[in-house]
Coordinates of C-alpha atoms and ligand atoms in Angstrom, one line a residue:
X1 CA 23.2 -14.0 16.5
X2 CA 23.7 -14.6 12.8
X3 CA 20.5 -13.8 10.8
X4 CA 18.1 -16.8 10.4
X5 CA 16.2 -15.3 7.6
X6 CA 16.3 -17.0 4.1
X7 CA 18.4 -15.2 1.6
X8 CA 15.2 -14.3 -0.7
X9 CA 13.9 -12.0 2.0
X10 CA 17.2 -10.5 3.3
X11 CA 17.2 -7.4 0.9
X12 CA 13.6 -6.5 2.1
X13 CA 13.8 -6.0 5.8
X14 CA 10.7 -5.0 7.7
X15 CA 7.9 -3.4 5.6
X16 CA 7.9 0.3 5.6
X17 CA 4.3 0.4 6.8
X18 CA 5.1 -1.4 10.0
X19 CA 8.2 0.6 10.4
X20 CA 6.5 3.9 10.1
X21 CA 3.5 3.0 12.1
X22 CA 5.8 1.9 14.9
X23 CA 7.7 5.2 14.6
X24 CA 4.5 7.1 14.8
X25 CA 3.4 5.4 17.9
X26 CA 6.8 6.0 19.5
X27 CA 6.7 9.9 18.8
X28 CA 2.9 10.2 19.3
X29 CA 2.7 11.4 15.7
X30 CA -0.4 11.8 13.6
X31 CA -0.1 8.8 11.4
X32 CA -0.5 9.6 7.7
X33 CA 1.9 6.8 6.7
X34 CA 0.2 3.4 6.6
X35 CA -2.9 3.5 4.6
X36 CA -5.8 2.5 7.0
X37 CA -9.0 4.5 7.9
X38 CA -9.0 5.8 11.5
X39 CA -12.7 5.3 11.5
X40 CA -14.9 2.1 11.6
X41 CA -16.5 0.3 8.6
X42 CA -20.3 0.2 8.2
X43 CA -22.6 -1.4 10.9
X44 CA -24.6 -3.5 8.4
X45 CA -21.4 -5.3 7.4
X46 CA -20.2 -5.7 10.9
X47 CA -23.5 -7.0 11.8
X48 CA -23.5 -9.5 9.0
X49 CA -20.2 -10.9 10.4
X50 CA -21.8 -11.4 13.8
X51 CA -24.8 -13.0 12.3
X52 CA -22.6 -15.4 10.3
X53 CA -20.7 -16.4 13.4
X54 CA -24.0 -17.1 15.4
X55 CA -25.4 -18.9 12.4
X56 CA -22.6 -21.4 12.6
X57 CA -20.5 -20.4 9.7
X58 CA -17.3 -21.2 11.6
X59 CA -15.5 -24.1 10.0
X60 CA -13.2 -23.9 6.9
X61 CA -14.7 -22.5 4.0
X62 CA -14.5 -24.0 0.5
X63 CA -10.9 -23.3 -0.6
X64 CA -11.6 -21.0 -3.5
X65 CA -14.4 -19.2 -1.4
X66 CA -17.9 -19.5 -0.2
X67 CA -20.2 -19.7 -3.2
X68 CA -22.5 -16.6 -2.0
X69 CA -19.2 -14.4 -2.0
X70 CA -18.0 -15.8 -5.2
X71 CA -21.3 -14.9 -6.8
X72 CA -21.3 -11.4 -5.4
X73 CA -17.9 -10.8 -6.7
X74 CA -18.8 -12.1 -10.3
X75 CA -22.0 -9.8 -10.3
X76 CA -19.9 -6.8 -9.5
X77 CA -17.2 -7.8 -12.0
X78 CA -19.7 -8.3 -14.8
X79 CA -21.4 -5.0 -14.1
X80 CA -18.2 -3.3 -14.2
X81 CA -16.5 -5.0 -17.1
X82 CA -19.3 -6.6 -19.2
X83 CA -17.6 -9.8 -19.0
X84 CA -19.7 -12.9 -18.2
X85 CA -17.8 -15.2 -15.8
X86 CA -18.4 -18.5 -14.1
X87 CA -18.2 -17.7 -10.3
X88 CA -17.3 -21.0 -9.2
X89 CA -14.5 -21.7 -11.7
X90 CA -13.2 -18.1 -12.1
X91 CA -13.3 -16.4 -8.7
X92 CA -10.7 -17.2 -5.9
X93 CA -11.3 -15.8 -2.4
X94 CA -7.9 -15.0 -0.7
X95 CA -6.8 -13.5 2.7
X96 CA -6.7 -9.9 1.4
X97 CA -5.3 -8.8 -2.0
X98 CA -1.8 -9.2 -0.6
X99 CA -2.4 -13.1 -0.7
X100 CA -4.0 -12.8 -4.1
X101 CA -0.9 -11.2 -5.4
X102 CA 1.4 -13.9 -3.8
X103 CA -1.0 -16.8 -5.1
X104 CA -1.1 -15.3 -8.5
X105 CA 2.6 -15.0 -8.8
X106 CA 3.6 -18.2 -7.3
X107 CA 0.9 -20.1 -9.2
X108 CA 1.9 -18.7 -12.7
X109 CA 5.4 -17.8 -12.7
X110 CA 8.6 -20.1 -12.9
X111 CA 12.2 -19.5 -11.8
X112 CA 14.1 -17.7 -14.7
X113 CA 10.9 -15.9 -16.0
X114 CA 10.7 -12.3 -16.1
X115 CA 8.1 -10.1 -14.5
X116 CA 7.6 -6.4 -15.4
X117 CA 6.5 -4.0 -12.7
X118 CA 6.1 -0.3 -12.5
X119 CA 8.1 1.7 -10.0
X120 CA 7.3 3.1 -7.5
X121 CA 5.7 -0.4 -6.8
X122 CA 3.7 -1.7 -3.7
X123 CA 6.5 -3.3 -1.6
X124 CA 5.0 -6.8 -1.5
X125 CA 5.1 -7.2 -5.3
X126 CA 8.9 -7.3 -5.3
X127 CA 9.1 -9.5 -2.3
X128 CA 6.7 -12.1 -4.1
X129 CA 8.6 -11.9 -7.3
X130 CA 11.6 -12.8 -5.3
X131 CA 9.8 -15.9 -3.9
X132 CA 9.0 -17.2 -7.4
X133 CA 12.7 -17.0 -8.5
X134 CA 11.8 -14.8 -11.4
X135 CA 13.7 -11.6 -12.4
X136 CA 11.9 -8.3 -11.9
X137 CA 12.1 -5.8 -14.8
X138 CA 11.3 -2.3 -13.7
X139 CA 9.6 0.6 -15.7
X140 CA 9.7 4.0 -14.0
X141 CA 6.7 6.1 -13.6
X142 CA 7.6 9.8 -13.7
X143 CA 5.8 13.0 -13.1
X144 CA 4.3 14.6 -16.3
X145 CA 2.6 17.8 -15.3
X146 CA 2.3 16.2 -11.9
X147 CA 0.8 13.0 -13.1
X148 CA 3.1 9.9 -12.8
X149 CA 3.0 8.0 -16.0
X150 CA 5.2 5.5 -17.8
X151 CA 7.1 6.0 -21.0
X152 CA 5.7 3.8 -23.8
X153 CA 9.2 3.1 -25.4
X154 CA 10.7 2.2 -22.1
X155 CA 7.7 -0.4 -21.3
X156 CA 8.2 -1.8 -24.8
X157 CA 11.9 -2.2 -24.1
X158 CA 11.1 -4.2 -20.8
X159 CA 9.3 -6.9 -22.7
X160 CA 11.4 -9.8 -24.1
X161 CA 10.8 -13.5 -24.8
X162 CA 11.2 -14.2 -21.1
X163 CA 8.4 -12.0 -20.0
X164 CA 5.7 -14.2 -18.2
X165 CA 3.7 -11.3 -16.6
X166 CA 3.3 -7.6 -16.0
X167 CA 2.0 -6.5 -12.5
X168 CA 0.0 -3.4 -12.9
X169 CA -1.9 -1.4 -10.2
X170 CA -4.7 1.1 -11.1
X171 CA -5.5 3.4 -9.3
X172 CA -1.9 3.4 -8.4
X173 CA -0.4 3.4 -5.0
X174 CA 1.4 5.7 -4.3
X175 CA 1.0 8.2 -7.0
X176 CA -2.8 8.2 -7.4
X177 CA -2.7 7.7 -11.2
X178 CA -5.6 6.1 -12.8
X179 CA -4.5 4.5 -16.0
X180 CA -6.5 5.7 -19.1
X181 CA -8.0 3.4 -21.7
X182 CA -5.1 4.5 -24.0
X183 CA -2.5 3.6 -21.5
X184 CA -4.2 0.2 -20.8
X185 CA -4.3 -0.4 -24.5
X186 CA -0.5 0.1 -24.7
X187 CA 0.1 -2.5 -22.1
X188 CA -2.6 -4.9 -23.4
X189 CA -0.9 -4.8 -27.0
X190 CA 2.5 -5.6 -25.6
X191 CA 1.0 -8.6 -23.4
X192 CA -0.6 -10.0 -26.5
X193 CA 2.4 -9.5 -28.7
X194 CA 4.7 -11.2 -26.2
X195 CA 2.1 -13.7 -24.9
X196 CA 2.3 -12.4 -21.3
X197 CA -0.3 -12.3 -18.6
X198 CA -1.4 -9.2 -16.7
X199 CA -1.7 -9.4 -12.9
X200 CA -3.9 -6.2 -12.2
X201 CA -4.0 -5.0 -8.7
X202 CA -7.3 -3.0 -8.5
X203 CA -7.9 -2.5 -4.7
X204 CA -8.6 1.2 -5.0
X205 CA -11.1 0.7 -8.0
X206 CA -13.9 2.4 -6.0
X207 CA -11.8 5.4 -5.0
X208 CA -11.4 7.4 -8.0
X209 CA -12.4 11.1 -8.2
X210 CA -11.5 12.6 -11.8
X211 CA -11.3 9.6 -13.8
X212 CA -13.2 6.3 -14.6
X213 CA -11.6 3.2 -13.3
X214 CA -11.0 0.7 -16.3
X215 CA -10.2 -3.0 -15.6
X216 CA -7.5 -4.2 -18.3
X217 CA -9.4 -7.6 -18.3
X218 CA -12.2 -5.5 -20.4
X219 CA -9.7 -4.6 -23.2
X220 CA -9.8 -6.6 -26.4
X221 CA -7.9 -9.9 -26.1
X222 CA -7.1 -9.6 -22.4
X223 CA -9.9 -11.4 -20.6
X224 CA -8.0 -14.6 -21.2
X225 CA -4.8 -13.4 -20.0
X226 CA -5.6 -11.2 -17.0
X227 CA -5.7 -12.0 -13.4
X228 CA -7.8 -9.2 -11.8
X229 CA -7.1 -8.6 -8.1
X230 CA -9.1 -6.7 -5.6
X231 CA -10.4 -6.7 -2.0
X232 CA -13.0 -5.5 0.3
X233 CA -10.7 -3.5 2.6
X234 CA -10.5 -0.2 1.0
X235 CA -14.1 0.1 -0.3
X236 CA -15.7 -0.8 3.0
X237 CA -13.2 0.7 5.5
X238 CA -12.4 -2.9 6.9
X239 CA -8.7 -3.3 6.1
X240 CA -8.2 -5.7 8.9
X241 CA -10.7 -8.2 7.7
X242 CA -8.2 -9.3 5.0
X243 CA -10.8 -10.5 2.5
X244 CA -9.5 -10.3 -1.2
X245 CA -9.9 -12.1 -4.4
X246 CA -8.5 -13.1 -7.9
X247 CA -10.6 -13.3 -11.0
X248 CA -9.3 -15.0 -14.1
X249 CA -10.0 -17.6 -16.8
X250 CA -10.6 -21.1 -15.4
X251 CA -7.0 -22.0 -16.5
X252 CA -5.4 -19.1 -14.8
X253 CA -7.6 -19.5 -11.8
X254 CA -6.5 -23.2 -11.5
X255 CA -2.9 -21.8 -11.2
X256 CA -3.9 -19.3 -8.7
X257 CA -5.6 -21.9 -6.6
X258 CA -2.7 -24.5 -6.9
X259 CA -0.6 -21.9 -4.8
X260 CA -3.8 -20.5 -2.6
X261 CA -4.5 -24.1 -1.3
X262 CA -1.1 -24.4 0.1
X263 CA -0.7 -20.7 1.5
X264 CA -3.8 -20.2 3.5
X265 CA -6.2 -23.0 2.0
X266 CA -9.0 -20.7 2.8
X267 CA -10.1 -17.4 4.2
X268 CA -12.0 -16.8 7.5
X269 CA -15.5 -18.1 6.8
X270 CA -17.8 -15.5 8.7
X271 CA -15.9 -12.7 7.1
X272 CA -16.6 -14.1 3.7
X273 CA -20.4 -14.2 4.3
X274 CA -20.3 -10.5 5.5
X275 CA -18.2 -9.5 2.5
X276 CA -21.0 -11.0 0.3
X277 CA -23.5 -8.8 2.2
X278 CA -21.1 -5.8 1.7
X279 CA -20.9 -6.2 -1.9
X280 CA -24.5 -6.9 -2.5
X281 CA -26.0 -4.2 -0.4
X282 CA -23.0 -1.7 -0.2
X283 CA -23.4 0.6 -3.3
X284 CA -24.7 3.6 -1.2
X285 CA -22.0 3.1 1.4
X286 CA -19.3 3.2 -1.2
X287 CA -20.8 6.3 -3.0
X288 CA -20.8 8.2 0.3
X289 CA -17.2 7.0 1.1
X290 CA -16.0 8.4 -2.2
X291 CA -17.3 11.8 -1.7
X292 CA -15.9 11.8 2.0
X293 CA -12.6 11.0 0.5
X294 CA -12.8 13.5 -2.2
X295 CA -13.5 16.1 0.5
X296 CA -10.5 14.8 2.6
X297 CA -8.2 14.8 -0.6
X298 CA -9.0 18.4 -1.4
X299 CA -8.5 19.6 2.2
X300 CA -5.2 17.8 2.7
X301 CA -4.0 19.0 -0.6
X302 CA -4.8 22.5 0.1
X303 CA -3.2 22.2 3.5
X304 CA 0.0 20.6 2.2
X305 CA 0.2 23.3 -0.4
X306 CA -0.1 26.1 2.1
X307 CA 2.8 24.5 4.2
X308 CA 4.9 24.6 1.1
X309 CA 4.6 21.2 -0.6
X310 CA 4.1 21.1 -4.4
X311 CA 0.9 19.0 -4.7
X312 CA -1.1 17.6 -7.6
X313 CA -4.5 16.0 -6.8
X314 CA -4.4 12.4 -7.2
X315 CA -7.0 10.9 -9.7
X316 CA -7.7 7.8 -7.4
X317 CA -6.6 6.1 -4.1
X318 CA -6.3 7.6 -0.7
X319 CA -3.0 8.8 -1.1
X320 CA -1.2 12.1 -2.1
X321 CA 2.4 12.2 -3.4
X322 CA 3.6 15.5 -2.4
X323 CA 7.0 17.2 -3.7
X324 CA 8.8 18.3 -0.7
X325 CA 12.0 20.1 -2.1
X326 CA 11.0 23.6 -0.6
X327 CA 10.3 22.0 2.8
X328 CA 13.4 19.8 3.0
X329 CA 15.7 22.6 2.1
X330 CA 14.1 24.8 4.8
X331 CA 14.8 22.0 7.1
X332 CA 18.2 21.2 6.0
X333 CA 17.5 17.6 4.8
X334 CA 17.5 16.2 1.3
X335 CA 15.9 12.8 0.8
X336 CA 12.4 11.6 1.4
X337 CA 13.7 9.2 4.0
X338 CA 15.4 11.9 6.1
X339 CA 12.4 14.1 5.8
X340 CA 9.9 11.5 6.9
X341 CA 12.0 10.8 10.0
X342 CA 12.4 14.5 10.8
X343 CA 8.7 15.3 10.4
X344 CA 7.7 12.2 12.5
X345 CA 10.2 12.8 15.2
X346 CA 10.1 16.6 15.4
X347 CA 6.8 17.8 14.0
X348 CA 4.6 14.8 15.0
X349 CA 3.4 13.8 11.6
X350 CA 4.3 10.5 9.8
X351 CA 4.3 9.9 6.1
X352 CA 5.8 7.2 3.8
X353 CA 9.0 7.9 1.9
X354 CA 8.2 6.6 -1.5
X355 CA 11.8 6.0 -2.6
X356 CA 11.6 2.6 -0.7
X357 CA 9.0 1.6 -3.5
X358 CA 11.7 2.1 -6.3
X359 CA 14.5 0.2 -7.6
X360 CA 16.0 3.1 -9.4
X361 CA 18.1 5.3 -6.9
X362 CA 16.7 8.6 -6.3
X363 CA 13.4 7.9 -8.1
X364 CA 10.6 9.5 -6.0
X365 CA 13.1 10.8 -3.3
X366 CA 11.6 14.4 -3.8
X367 CA 8.1 13.2 -2.7
X368 CA 6.4 12.0 0.6
X369 CA 3.2 10.0 0.5
X370 CA 0.4 11.2 2.7
X371 CA -2.6 9.1 3.5
X372 CA -6.0 10.9 3.6
X373 CA -8.3 8.0 4.7
X374 CA -8.6 9.8 7.9
X375 CA -11.3 11.8 10.0
X376 CA -11.3 15.6 9.3
X377 CA -10.1 16.2 12.7
X378 CA -7.0 14.0 12.2
X379 CA -6.1 15.8 8.8
X380 CA -6.6 19.2 10.6
X381 CA -4.2 18.3 13.4
X382 CA -1.7 16.9 10.9
X383 CA -1.8 20.3 8.9
X384 CA -1.6 22.4 12.0
X385 CA 1.5 20.5 13.2
X386 CA 3.1 20.8 9.7
X387 CA 2.6 24.5 9.8
X388 CA 5.1 24.9 12.6
X389 CA 7.6 24.0 9.9
X390 CA 7.1 27.8 8.8
X391 CA 7.4 29.0 12.4
Ligands
LIG401 N1 -1.8 -0.8 1.4 C1 -1.4 0.0 2.7 C2 -0.6 1.3 2.3 O1 -0.1 1.3 1.1 C3 -0.6 -0.8 3.6 C4 -0.8 -2.1 3.9 C5 0.1 -2.7 4.9 O2 0.4 -2.4 5.8 N2 0.7 -3.8 4.6 O3 -0.4 2.0 3.0

């Protein structure tokens, strides 16, 4: 039968995350592709959700979010950025950051506008830009001593009179780059010069190892032109709860809400109450998780390097982007897509081919993305399977 899918979605197919997790299941592979923990979130947050259900918090929430959660998000944001905000007017709770990205783009961008995004990009960014009818402009991030970074002149050249927004992600999935103050300043200056807004996806903000996370909203002149997007999932190992949020000026928040009210209207009420508990009482959990991930990162990096990958430690996120040319030439394949299929089906380890996050052909094709948000035993099993590459 002829495709029934609207033209705007045809170029995107099925997301690589669903595709690779399906393949991993089919081949009984250790799944280091889709980024989700293979362990459970903290009991005190799960208990808070159960309590909220029993307390009768089961009808639609206020569309922009339950006040106690908006308040907890505000306090955390103010502590981190020094910016004082009005929780009820400036925080919008969404169904995961993925909805926050969609609502932010649909709420602020007109057909014919241009939106700048860094490649490799998280796959939903490009699909959401397509939904707005805007034109994406890509700026490549390339390795510089192993650290993926953009070129300032290329970024400046991507801005024009038509630029409505730039979509950034720090800490960056898949490269692990945590943008420095100087890099954020470069972006901020261009936004101000071209009167563009910044949509900043900061879902890995708590998962930094060697560099401090900075919100671009805290840079001079940016508070009024930034929509800061984040979520509960990565910091509390509860990716399936899908609680996210957007923080912005009252005017930009009104734009986000204009879309959010017609996408989901509101987010699951008991999980919002539990998220408020997590953010208010969760600092000790998050600090422990960060140290657990630092250990997992170092262990996976060492294991991958022993197998023959060229690895640079990521500054943040729970991903390692590993250069595979030695491995792929040994196995007689060339691209990341070919290698990821071979590793999944023949060696039983699934990873993401990051070229699917790029518009420029070949960019990132020499890399594979491995997730380390897994138990030590899972990572050990993956490394032991990969070692079979060397006989
Ligand atoms: N953010 C997760 C990752 O990058 C995937 C989320 C999803 O499956 N849509 O792996």
